[in-house]
Amino acid sequence: PWPARLERAARRGGAAGRNADRDLDAVCALFATAARAEERTGGRGALNFLEEIEAEDIAADTLTRRAVRPDAVRLMTAHRAKGLQWRLVVVAGVQEGLWPDLRRRGSLLEADRIGRDGLAEPLTPGALLAEERRLFYVAATRARERLVVTAVKAPADDGDQPSRFLTELGVEPRDVTGRPRRPLSVAALVAELRATTVDPRVSAALREAAARRLARLAALADEDGRPLVPSAHPYRWWGMYDPTESKVPLRHRDHPVVLSGSALDQLANTCALQWFLGREVKADAPATTAQGFGNVVHVLADEVASGRTPADLDVLMERLDSVWNALAFDAPWKSQQEKDNARVALERFLNWHVLDRTGRTPVASEQDFDVTLEAGDYQVRIRGQMDRVEADGEGRAYVVDFKTGKQAPSAAEVARHPQLAVYQLAVHKGAVDDAFDGVRPEPGGAELVHLRQGAAQRDGGDSLPKTQNQEPLSGEWAGELLATAAGKVLDERFAPNTGQHCTHCAFRASCSARPEGRHVVE
């Protein structure tokens, strides 16, 4: 165990103290790895995690027993290079502030101060500088024939500057301006070779040479037979494949196109590809804690509106406490922070719930609807659920949609908000007739109520939620929106569009409209 190792290190003196410091850093790294694994795969248990760590074979790990490849570049720290030599050595990034690095080497428990006779004083800046100079000497003397030292010099004095150690080499540095033709990485080399093999503007001899070099890279494998450069093999060149088509259409043209209000928004305004991959392919990411937060608040708001739970904050918080632990948060402090946010959201809801909203009275909560609408040449079946339906002073139906997100649309976006428009169209088609005693009401507008965001001071202040209103529909824009969405689905035109929705999209790594996903087709 690491405490015993730390105790033995204390008896061995200063050098061993630095080893103990590395042991403690390794423990901290283990904790960080465990946290990342929990975020990535969820609760798999400590034994499964330790078994996975034990099975890993990481080249940078000093404990792994991997054979050294004689025909490969070795990447290591100056400490690891002690006692070794090579024909060519490159010491990269010799910047002032990085080399010498005069910051203290200690970690949280200050194991660097463990000395032969107890705790020692921290190293002075002069001692640290001497130690850094010795380390640079070690790195520079690993070369038998050629030594290359690189540094970056910014035009301004407050930018990156070469280390003072460069002047101690006794060689005048050579300035190299401009950028290389491509990044000095394996991925960039493979990309250039692949592009050359299919470029009709270059000679046949050059295309053949590029193909031969790719073949050499593709043949490289480690001792277990795993390819070192899999992207060099043509079977990974997805952009060379012909597009595939399904013989079964996504939707039958003889049937109405089934959509929801959120699907309409994605298809018409944000990204049709995101909708297709998430809704049709079922490849969307699992539900997040933010979605769980919203679901809980919506259920409690429905219970208050329906009369099953009294409009009392303490009662609502008791109900919230009974289910809160089912939501998985990254850390206890995050759970407490979100619970506090939920309390504020529920308090805003209650203040809004008892407010006199210009004569509007609730008539239905969590109202299901399923209507079929005519949209140009298409029939669109809209299904969904209205958070709340109210009757205004003129007997019209007014739809309320609760939001628990951290962002609100602009006023212009609310005026043509697809989800609110769908609610109003559903009202016009009879979706809430039962709530109005069988009489079909006229749509009186719709409203977004943002429970996470406080209202402006002129609208009641932070104790009330921010609200955004959509007037009763006029014009043909809502029908055109439906027709556009239905046409994309029936014609299977799922082109990607970039925007703010990309920030939380689960498909960025395979989207041709994003820089990180263009490798799929280019």
Coordinates of C-alpha atoms in Angstrom, one line a residue:
P1 CA 0.0 0.0 0.0
W2 CA 1.2 3.5 -0.8
P3 CA 1.4 4.7 2.9
A4 CA 4.0 2.0 3.7
R5 CA 5.9 2.9 0.5
L6 CA 5.8 6.6 1.6
E7 CA 7.2 5.6 5.0
R8 CA 10.0 3.6 3.4
A9 CA 10.8 6.6 1.1
A10 CA 11.1 8.9 4.1
R11 CA 13.8 6.7 5.5
R12 CA 15.7 6.6 2.2
G13 CA 16.0 10.4 2.0
G14 CA 15.4 13.2 -0.5
A15 CA 15.7 11.2 -3.7
A16 CA 13.3 8.6 -2.4
G17 CA 11.1 11.4 -1.3
R18 CA 10.7 12.5 -4.9
N19 CA 9.8 8.9 -5.8
A20 CA 7.1 9.0 -3.1
D21 CA 5.9 12.2 -4.5
R22 CA 5.4 10.5 -7.8
D23 CA 3.6 7.7 -6.0
L24 CA 1.1 10.2 -4.6
D25 CA 0.7 11.8 -8.0
A26 CA 0.0 8.3 -9.4
V27 CA -2.7 7.8 -6.7
C28 CA -4.3 11.2 -7.7
A29 CA -4.1 10.1 -11.4
L30 CA -5.9 6.9 -10.5
F31 CA -8.7 8.9 -8.8
A32 CA -9.0 11.1 -11.9
T33 CA -9.1 8.0 -14.2
A34 CA -11.8 6.5 -12.0
A35 CA -13.9 9.7 -12.2
R36 CA -13.6 9.7 -16.0
A37 CA -14.5 6.0 -16.2
E38 CA -17.6 6.7 -14.1
E39 CA -18.7 9.5 -16.4
R40 CA -18.1 7.4 -19.5
T41 CA -19.6 4.0 -18.5
G42 CA -21.6 4.7 -15.3
G43 CA -21.6 2.6 -12.1
R44 CA -19.7 -0.6 -13.0
G45 CA -18.2 -1.1 -9.5
A46 CA -14.7 -0.7 -8.1
L47 CA -13.6 -4.3 -8.8
N48 CA -14.5 -4.1 -12.5
F49 CA -12.7 -0.8 -12.8
L50 CA -9.5 -2.1 -11.1
E51 CA -9.6 -5.2 -13.3
E52 CA -9.8 -3.0 -16.4
I53 CA -6.9 -0.8 -15.2
E54 CA -4.8 -3.9 -14.5
A55 CA -5.5 -5.2 -18.0
E56 CA -4.4 -1.9 -19.7
D57 CA -1.1 -1.8 -21.5
I58 CA -0.1 1.9 -21.8
A59 CA 3.2 2.8 -23.5
A60 CA 3.8 5.7 -21.2
D61 CA 3.5 3.5 -18.1
T62 CA 6.9 2.7 -16.5
L63 CA 5.5 -0.6 -15.2
T64 CA 4.5 -2.1 -18.5
R65 CA 6.8 -4.7 -20.0
R66 CA 6.7 -3.8 -23.7
A67 CA 9.5 -4.5 -26.0
V68 CA 11.3 -1.5 -27.4
R69 CA 11.0 -1.3 -31.2
P70 CA 14.3 -0.6 -32.8
D71 CA 12.8 1.2 -35.8
A72 CA 10.6 3.6 -33.9
V73 CA 10.9 7.0 -32.4
R74 CA 11.1 7.0 -28.6
L75 CA 9.2 9.7 -26.8
M76 CA 10.2 10.2 -23.1
T77 CA 11.1 12.7 -20.4
A78 CA 14.6 13.8 -19.7
H79 CA 14.5 11.8 -16.5
R80 CA 13.7 8.6 -18.4
A81 CA 16.5 9.3 -20.8
K82 CA 19.3 9.0 -18.2
G83 CA 21.9 6.5 -19.1
L84 CA 20.7 6.1 -22.7
Q85 CA 22.0 7.5 -26.0
W86 CA 20.8 7.7 -29.6
R87 CA 22.3 8.9 -32.8
L88 CA 19.7 11.7 -33.1
V89 CA 18.0 13.4 -30.2
V90 CA 15.4 16.2 -30.4
V91 CA 14.7 18.3 -27.3
A92 CA 11.5 20.1 -28.1
G93 CA 9.7 23.0 -26.4
V94 CA 12.7 24.5 -24.6
Q95 CA 10.7 27.6 -23.5
E96 CA 11.3 30.0 -20.7
G97 CA 8.9 29.1 -17.9
L98 CA 8.8 25.5 -19.0
W99 CA 12.6 24.8 -19.0
P100 CA 13.6 26.0 -16.5
D101 CA 10.4 25.4 -14.6
L102 CA 11.0 27.1 -11.2
R103 CA 7.7 26.2 -9.6
R104 CA 7.9 24.0 -6.6
R105 CA 7.7 20.3 -7.3
G106 CA 5.6 19.4 -4.3
S107 CA 2.1 18.1 -4.5
L108 CA -0.7 18.3 -2.0
L109 CA 1.1 16.4 0.8
E110 CA 4.5 18.1 0.1
A111 CA 6.4 14.8 -0.2
D112 CA 9.3 16.7 -1.8
R113 CA 10.2 18.0 1.7
I114 CA 10.8 14.5 3.1
G115 CA 14.5 14.3 4.0
R116 CA 16.8 11.9 5.7
D117 CA 16.4 13.6 9.1
G118 CA 12.7 14.7 8.8
L119 CA 11.1 17.6 7.0
A120 CA 13.4 19.8 5.0
E121 CA 13.0 23.3 3.8
P122 CA 11.6 23.7 0.3
L123 CA 14.2 24.2 -2.5
T124 CA 15.2 27.8 -3.1
P125 CA 14.7 29.2 -6.6
G126 CA 18.5 29.1 -7.1
A127 CA 18.6 25.4 -6.2
L128 CA 15.7 24.7 -8.6
L129 CA 17.4 26.5 -11.4
A130 CA 20.6 24.4 -10.9
E131 CA 18.5 21.2 -10.9
E132 CA 16.8 22.3 -14.1
R133 CA 20.1 23.1 -15.7
R134 CA 21.5 19.6 -14.8
L135 CA 18.3 18.1 -16.3
F136 CA 18.8 20.0 -19.5
Y137 CA 22.4 18.9 -19.6
V138 CA 21.2 15.3 -19.3
A139 CA 18.8 15.7 -22.2
A140 CA 21.3 17.4 -24.5
T141 CA 24.1 14.8 -23.9
R142 CA 21.9 11.9 -25.0
A143 CA 22.8 12.5 -28.6
R144 CA 25.9 10.7 -30.1
E145 CA 25.9 12.5 -33.5
R146 CA 23.2 15.1 -33.8
L147 CA 21.2 17.3 -31.3
V148 CA 18.2 19.3 -32.3
V149 CA 16.8 21.8 -29.8
T150 CA 13.5 23.6 -30.7
A151 CA 11.8 26.6 -29.1
V152 CA 9.1 29.2 -30.1
K153 CA 9.7 32.9 -30.1
A154 CA 6.7 35.2 -30.2
P155 CA 6.9 38.6 -31.8
A156 CA 5.8 40.3 -28.6
D157 CA 7.8 40.2 -25.4
D158 CA 4.9 39.0 -23.4
G159 CA 4.5 35.9 -25.6
D160 CA 6.4 32.6 -25.7
Q161 CA 10.2 33.1 -25.5
P162 CA 13.1 30.6 -25.9
S163 CA 14.7 29.4 -22.7
R164 CA 17.8 31.0 -21.3
F165 CA 19.5 27.6 -21.6
L166 CA 19.6 28.0 -25.4
T167 CA 22.3 30.6 -25.1
E168 CA 24.4 28.2 -22.9
L169 CA 24.7 25.8 -25.8
G170 CA 27.2 28.0 -27.6
V171 CA 25.4 27.8 -30.9
E172 CA 23.5 30.6 -32.6
P173 CA 19.9 29.6 -33.0
R174 CA 18.5 29.5 -36.5
D175 CA 15.1 31.3 -37.0
V176 CA 12.5 29.3 -39.0
T177 CA 9.5 31.3 -40.0
G178 CA 6.3 30.2 -41.6
R179 CA 4.3 27.0 -41.1
P180 CA 5.0 23.5 -42.4
R181 CA 3.1 22.3 -45.3
R182 CA 1.1 20.0 -43.0
P183 CA 1.1 19.2 -39.3
L184 CA 3.9 16.8 -38.3
S185 CA 1.7 13.9 -37.2
V186 CA 0.9 10.5 -38.5
A187 CA -2.7 11.5 -39.2
A188 CA -1.6 14.5 -41.4
L189 CA 0.9 12.3 -43.3
V190 CA -1.8 9.7 -44.0
A191 CA -4.2 12.4 -45.1
E192 CA -1.6 13.8 -47.6
L193 CA -0.7 10.4 -49.0
R194 CA -4.4 9.5 -49.4
A195 CA -5.1 12.7 -51.2
T196 CA -2.1 12.2 -53.5
T197 CA -3.2 8.7 -54.5
V198 CA -6.5 10.0 -56.0
D199 CA -5.3 13.4 -57.2
P200 CA -5.4 13.4 -61.1
R201 CA -3.2 16.5 -61.2
V202 CA -0.1 14.7 -60.0
S203 CA 2.0 12.3 -62.0
A204 CA 1.3 8.6 -62.1
A205 CA 4.7 7.9 -60.5
L206 CA 4.0 10.1 -57.5
R207 CA 0.6 8.5 -57.0
E208 CA 2.2 5.1 -57.1
A209 CA 4.9 6.2 -54.6
A210 CA 2.2 7.5 -52.2
A211 CA 0.3 4.2 -52.5
R212 CA 3.4 2.3 -51.7
R213 CA 4.2 4.4 -48.7
L214 CA 0.6 3.9 -47.5
A215 CA 1.0 0.2 -47.9
R216 CA 4.1 0.3 -45.7
L217 CA 2.2 2.2 -43.0
A218 CA -0.8 -0.1 -43.2
A219 CA 1.5 -3.1 -42.7
L220 CA 3.0 -1.9 -39.5
A221 CA 1.7 -3.7 -36.4
D222 CA 2.6 -4.1 -32.8
E223 CA 3.8 -7.3 -31.2
D224 CA 0.2 -8.4 -30.8
G225 CA -0.6 -8.0 -34.4
R226 CA -2.7 -4.8 -34.0
P227 CA -2.2 -2.3 -36.8
L228 CA -0.3 0.9 -35.8
V229 CA -1.7 3.0 -38.6
P230 CA -5.2 1.6 -39.4
S231 CA -6.2 4.7 -41.3
A232 CA -3.6 4.0 -43.9
H233 CA -5.5 0.9 -45.2
P234 CA -8.2 1.6 -47.9
Y235 CA -10.8 -0.3 -46.0
R236 CA -11.0 2.7 -43.6
W237 CA -11.5 5.2 -46.4
W238 CA -15.2 5.7 -45.9
G239 CA -15.4 8.6 -48.4
M240 CA -14.4 6.1 -51.2
Y241 CA -17.5 4.0 -50.7
D242 CA -20.7 4.5 -52.7
P243 CA -23.6 5.9 -50.7
T244 CA -26.0 3.1 -49.6
E245 CA -29.7 3.2 -49.9
S246 CA -32.4 1.3 -48.0
K247 CA -34.9 -0.6 -50.1
V248 CA -37.5 0.1 -47.4
P249 CA -38.7 3.7 -47.3
L250 CA -38.5 5.5 -44.0
R251 CA -42.2 6.5 -44.3
H252 CA -44.9 5.3 -46.7
R253 CA -46.2 8.1 -48.9
D254 CA -49.7 6.8 -48.5
H255 CA -49.7 7.3 -44.8
P256 CA -49.5 10.5 -42.8
V257 CA -46.1 11.6 -41.6
V258 CA -46.0 11.2 -37.8
L259 CA -44.1 14.0 -36.1
S260 CA -43.9 15.7 -32.7
G261 CA -43.5 19.4 -32.0
S262 CA -39.8 19.0 -31.1
A263 CA -39.2 16.8 -34.2
L264 CA -40.8 19.6 -36.3
D265 CA -38.4 22.1 -34.8
Q266 CA -35.4 19.9 -35.6
L267 CA -36.4 19.0 -39.1
A268 CA -37.4 22.5 -40.2
N269 CA -35.1 24.8 -38.2
T270 CA -32.1 23.1 -36.8
C271 CA -30.7 19.8 -38.2
A272 CA -32.5 17.1 -40.1
L273 CA -29.6 14.7 -39.7
Q274 CA -29.6 15.1 -36.0
W275 CA -33.3 14.2 -35.9
F276 CA -32.8 11.2 -38.2
L277 CA -29.9 9.7 -36.2
G278 CA -31.5 10.4 -32.9
R279 CA -35.1 9.5 -33.5
E280 CA -35.0 7.0 -36.4
V281 CA -31.7 5.3 -35.9
K282 CA -32.2 5.4 -32.1
A283 CA -28.5 6.4 -31.7
D284 CA -29.1 9.4 -29.4
A285 CA -27.2 9.6 -26.1
P286 CA -28.8 8.4 -22.9
A287 CA -31.0 10.8 -20.9
T288 CA -28.9 13.3 -19.0
T289 CA -29.4 14.6 -15.5
A290 CA -30.7 17.8 -17.0
Q291 CA -33.5 15.9 -18.6
G292 CA -34.2 14.1 -15.4
F293 CA -34.4 17.5 -13.6
G294 CA -37.0 18.6 -16.1
N295 CA -39.0 15.5 -15.9
V296 CA -39.3 15.7 -12.1
V297 CA -40.3 19.4 -12.1
H298 CA -42.9 18.7 -14.9
V299 CA -44.5 15.9 -12.8
L300 CA -44.7 18.0 -9.7
A301 CA -46.2 20.9 -11.7
D302 CA -48.8 18.6 -13.1
E303 CA -49.7 17.3 -9.6
V304 CA -50.2 20.8 -8.4
A305 CA -52.3 21.8 -11.4
S306 CA -54.5 18.6 -11.2
G307 CA -55.0 19.1 -7.4
R308 CA -53.4 15.8 -6.4
T309 CA -50.7 17.8 -4.5
P310 CA -51.3 21.0 -2.6
A311 CA -49.6 24.2 -3.8
D312 CA -47.1 24.1 -0.9
L313 CA -43.4 24.4 -1.4
D314 CA -42.5 22.2 1.6
V315 CA -44.8 19.4 0.4
L316 CA -43.3 19.6 -3.1
M317 CA -39.7 19.4 -1.7
E318 CA -40.7 16.3 0.3
R319 CA -41.9 14.7 -2.9
L320 CA -38.7 15.9 -4.6
D321 CA -36.5 14.4 -1.9
S322 CA -38.2 11.0 -2.3
V323 CA -37.0 10.6 -5.9
W324 CA -33.9 12.9 -6.1
N325 CA -31.4 10.2 -5.3
A326 CA -32.5 8.3 -8.5
L327 CA -30.8 11.1 -10.5
A328 CA -27.1 10.4 -11.1
F329 CA -24.9 13.4 -10.7
D330 CA -21.1 13.7 -11.1
A331 CA -20.5 14.8 -7.5
P332 CA -22.5 15.4 -4.3
W333 CA -22.0 19.1 -4.6
K334 CA -23.5 19.1 -8.1
S335 CA -26.5 17.1 -6.7
Q336 CA -27.0 19.7 -4.0
Q337 CA -26.6 22.6 -6.4
E338 CA -29.2 21.2 -8.8
K339 CA -31.6 20.5 -5.9
D340 CA -31.3 24.1 -4.9
N341 CA -32.1 25.1 -8.5
A342 CA -35.1 22.7 -8.4
R343 CA -36.3 24.4 -5.3
V344 CA -36.1 27.8 -6.9
A345 CA -37.8 26.6 -10.0
L346 CA -40.7 25.1 -8.0
E347 CA -41.0 28.3 -5.9
R348 CA -41.3 30.3 -9.2
F349 CA -43.9 27.8 -10.5
L350 CA -46.0 28.2 -7.3
N351 CA -45.8 32.0 -7.5
W352 CA -46.9 31.9 -11.1
H353 CA -49.6 29.2 -10.5
V354 CA -51.5 31.5 -8.0
L355 CA -51.0 34.6 -10.0
D356 CA -54.0 36.3 -11.6
R357 CA -53.0 35.9 -15.3
T358 CA -55.5 38.3 -16.9
G359 CA -58.5 36.1 -16.3
R360 CA -57.0 32.8 -17.4
T361 CA -58.1 29.6 -15.6
P362 CA -56.6 26.1 -15.9
V363 CA -58.8 23.5 -17.6
A364 CA -56.3 20.7 -18.3
S365 CA -52.8 19.4 -17.4
E366 CA -50.6 17.1 -19.3
Q367 CA -53.2 17.0 -22.1
D368 CA -52.4 14.4 -24.7
F369 CA -53.3 15.1 -28.4
D370 CA -53.2 13.2 -31.6
V371 CA -54.3 15.1 -34.7
T372 CA -53.8 14.9 -38.5
L373 CA -53.2 18.1 -40.4
E374 CA -53.1 19.0 -44.1
A375 CA -49.8 20.6 -45.0
G376 CA -49.6 21.4 -48.7
D377 CA -49.4 18.0 -50.6
Y378 CA -48.8 16.1 -47.3
Q379 CA -50.7 14.8 -44.4
V380 CA -49.0 15.2 -41.1
R381 CA -50.0 13.4 -37.9
I382 CA -48.9 15.4 -34.8
R383 CA -48.8 13.7 -31.5
G384 CA -47.6 15.0 -28.2
Q385 CA -48.6 16.4 -24.8
M386 CA -49.5 19.9 -23.7
D387 CA -48.1 20.8 -20.2
R388 CA -51.1 22.9 -19.4
V389 CA -54.2 24.3 -21.1
E390 CA -56.0 27.4 -19.8
A391 CA -59.2 29.2 -20.8
D392 CA -58.8 32.9 -21.3
G393 CA -61.5 35.6 -20.6
E394 CA -62.9 35.1 -24.1
G395 CA -63.2 31.3 -23.8
R396 CA -60.3 30.7 -26.0
A397 CA -57.7 27.9 -25.4
Y398 CA -54.3 29.1 -24.2
V399 CA -51.5 26.5 -24.1
V400 CA -48.6 26.7 -21.6
D401 CA -45.3 24.9 -22.1
F402 CA -43.0 24.7 -19.1
K403 CA -39.2 24.9 -19.8
T404 CA -36.4 23.9 -17.4
G405 CA -33.5 24.6 -19.7
K406 CA -30.9 27.3 -19.1
Q407 CA -31.4 29.1 -22.5
A408 CA -34.4 31.0 -23.8
P409 CA -35.2 31.7 -27.5
S410 CA -35.3 35.3 -28.8
A411 CA -38.6 37.1 -29.2
A412 CA -38.4 36.6 -33.0
E413 CA -37.9 32.9 -32.5
V414 CA -40.9 32.6 -30.1
A415 CA -43.1 34.3 -32.6
R416 CA -42.5 31.4 -35.0
H417 CA -41.8 28.7 -32.4
P418 CA -42.7 25.4 -34.0
Q419 CA -43.7 23.6 -30.8
L420 CA -46.1 26.4 -29.7
A421 CA -47.5 26.6 -33.2
V422 CA -48.2 22.8 -33.2
Y423 CA -50.1 23.2 -30.0
Q424 CA -52.3 25.9 -31.5
L425 CA -52.9 23.9 -34.6
A426 CA -53.9 20.9 -32.4
V427 CA -56.3 23.1 -30.5
H428 CA -57.8 24.2 -33.9
K429 CA -58.3 20.5 -34.8
G430 CA -60.1 19.7 -31.6
A431 CA -57.3 18.4 -29.4
V432 CA -58.8 20.0 -26.2
D433 CA -62.5 19.8 -27.0
D434 CA -63.1 17.5 -24.0
A435 CA -61.5 20.0 -21.6
F436 CA -64.0 22.6 -22.9
D437 CA -67.1 20.4 -22.4
G438 CA -67.1 19.2 -26.0
V439 CA -67.1 22.7 -27.5
R440 CA -64.3 23.5 -29.8
P441 CA -62.5 26.6 -28.6
E442 CA -60.5 29.0 -30.7
P443 CA -56.7 29.1 -30.2
G444 CA -55.9 32.1 -28.0
G445 CA -52.1 31.8 -28.2
A446 CA -49.4 29.9 -26.4
E447 CA -46.7 30.6 -23.8
L448 CA -43.2 29.4 -22.8
V449 CA -42.7 29.5 -19.0
H450 CA -39.0 29.3 -18.1
L451 CA -38.8 28.0 -14.5
R452 CA -35.0 28.2 -14.3
Q453 CA -35.0 31.8 -15.3
G454 CA -36.4 34.7 -13.4
A455 CA -38.6 37.4 -14.9
A456 CA -37.4 40.9 -15.6
Q457 CA -38.0 43.5 -12.8
R458 CA -40.9 45.1 -14.8
D459 CA -42.6 41.6 -15.0
G460 CA -42.5 40.8 -11.3
G461 CA -38.8 40.1 -10.6
D462 CA -36.8 37.0 -10.0
S463 CA -39.5 35.3 -7.8
L464 CA -41.5 34.7 -11.0
P465 CA -40.5 32.7 -14.0
K466 CA -39.6 34.3 -17.3
T467 CA -42.5 34.0 -19.8
Q468 CA -42.6 34.4 -23.6
N469 CA -45.9 34.6 -25.5
Q470 CA -46.9 33.5 -29.0
E471 CA -49.9 35.3 -30.4
P472 CA -52.7 33.4 -32.1
L473 CA -51.5 32.0 -35.5
S474 CA -51.9 34.1 -38.6
G475 CA -50.7 33.5 -42.1
E476 CA -49.5 30.3 -43.6
W477 CA -46.1 30.0 -42.0
A478 CA -47.0 27.1 -39.7
G479 CA -48.4 25.0 -42.5
E480 CA -45.4 25.7 -44.6
L481 CA -43.2 24.6 -41.7
L482 CA -45.1 21.3 -41.5
A483 CA -44.9 20.8 -45.3
T484 CA -41.1 21.4 -45.2
A485 CA -40.6 18.9 -42.5
A486 CA -42.8 16.2 -44.1
G487 CA -41.1 16.7 -47.4
K488 CA -37.7 16.1 -45.9
V489 CA -38.9 12.9 -44.2
L490 CA -40.6 11.4 -47.2
D491 CA -37.8 12.4 -49.6
E492 CA -35.2 11.3 -47.0
R493 CA -33.3 14.6 -47.3
F494 CA -31.4 14.6 -44.0
A495 CA -28.7 17.2 -44.7
P496 CA -26.7 18.5 -41.6
N497 CA -26.9 22.1 -40.6
T498 CA -24.5 23.8 -38.1
G499 CA -25.6 26.1 -35.3
Q500 CA -25.9 26.3 -31.5
H501 CA -27.6 22.9 -31.5
C502 CA -24.2 21.4 -32.4
T503 CA -22.9 22.1 -28.9
H504 CA -24.7 19.2 -27.3
C505 CA -25.1 17.0 -30.4
A506 CA -24.0 13.3 -29.9
F507 CA -23.1 12.9 -33.6
R508 CA -20.4 15.6 -34.1
A509 CA -17.6 13.1 -34.5
S510 CA -19.4 11.6 -37.6
C511 CA -21.1 14.7 -39.0
S512 CA -19.7 15.9 -42.4
A513 CA -20.7 19.5 -41.5
R514 CA -18.3 19.6 -38.5
P515 CA -14.5 19.8 -38.6
E516 CA -14.2 16.8 -36.3
G517 CA -16.5 14.7 -38.5
R518 CA -15.3 15.5 -42.0
H519 CA -12.8 12.6 -42.0
V520 CA -15.8 10.3 -42.6
V521 CA -16.3 11.5 -46.1
E522 CA -13.1 13.4 -47.0

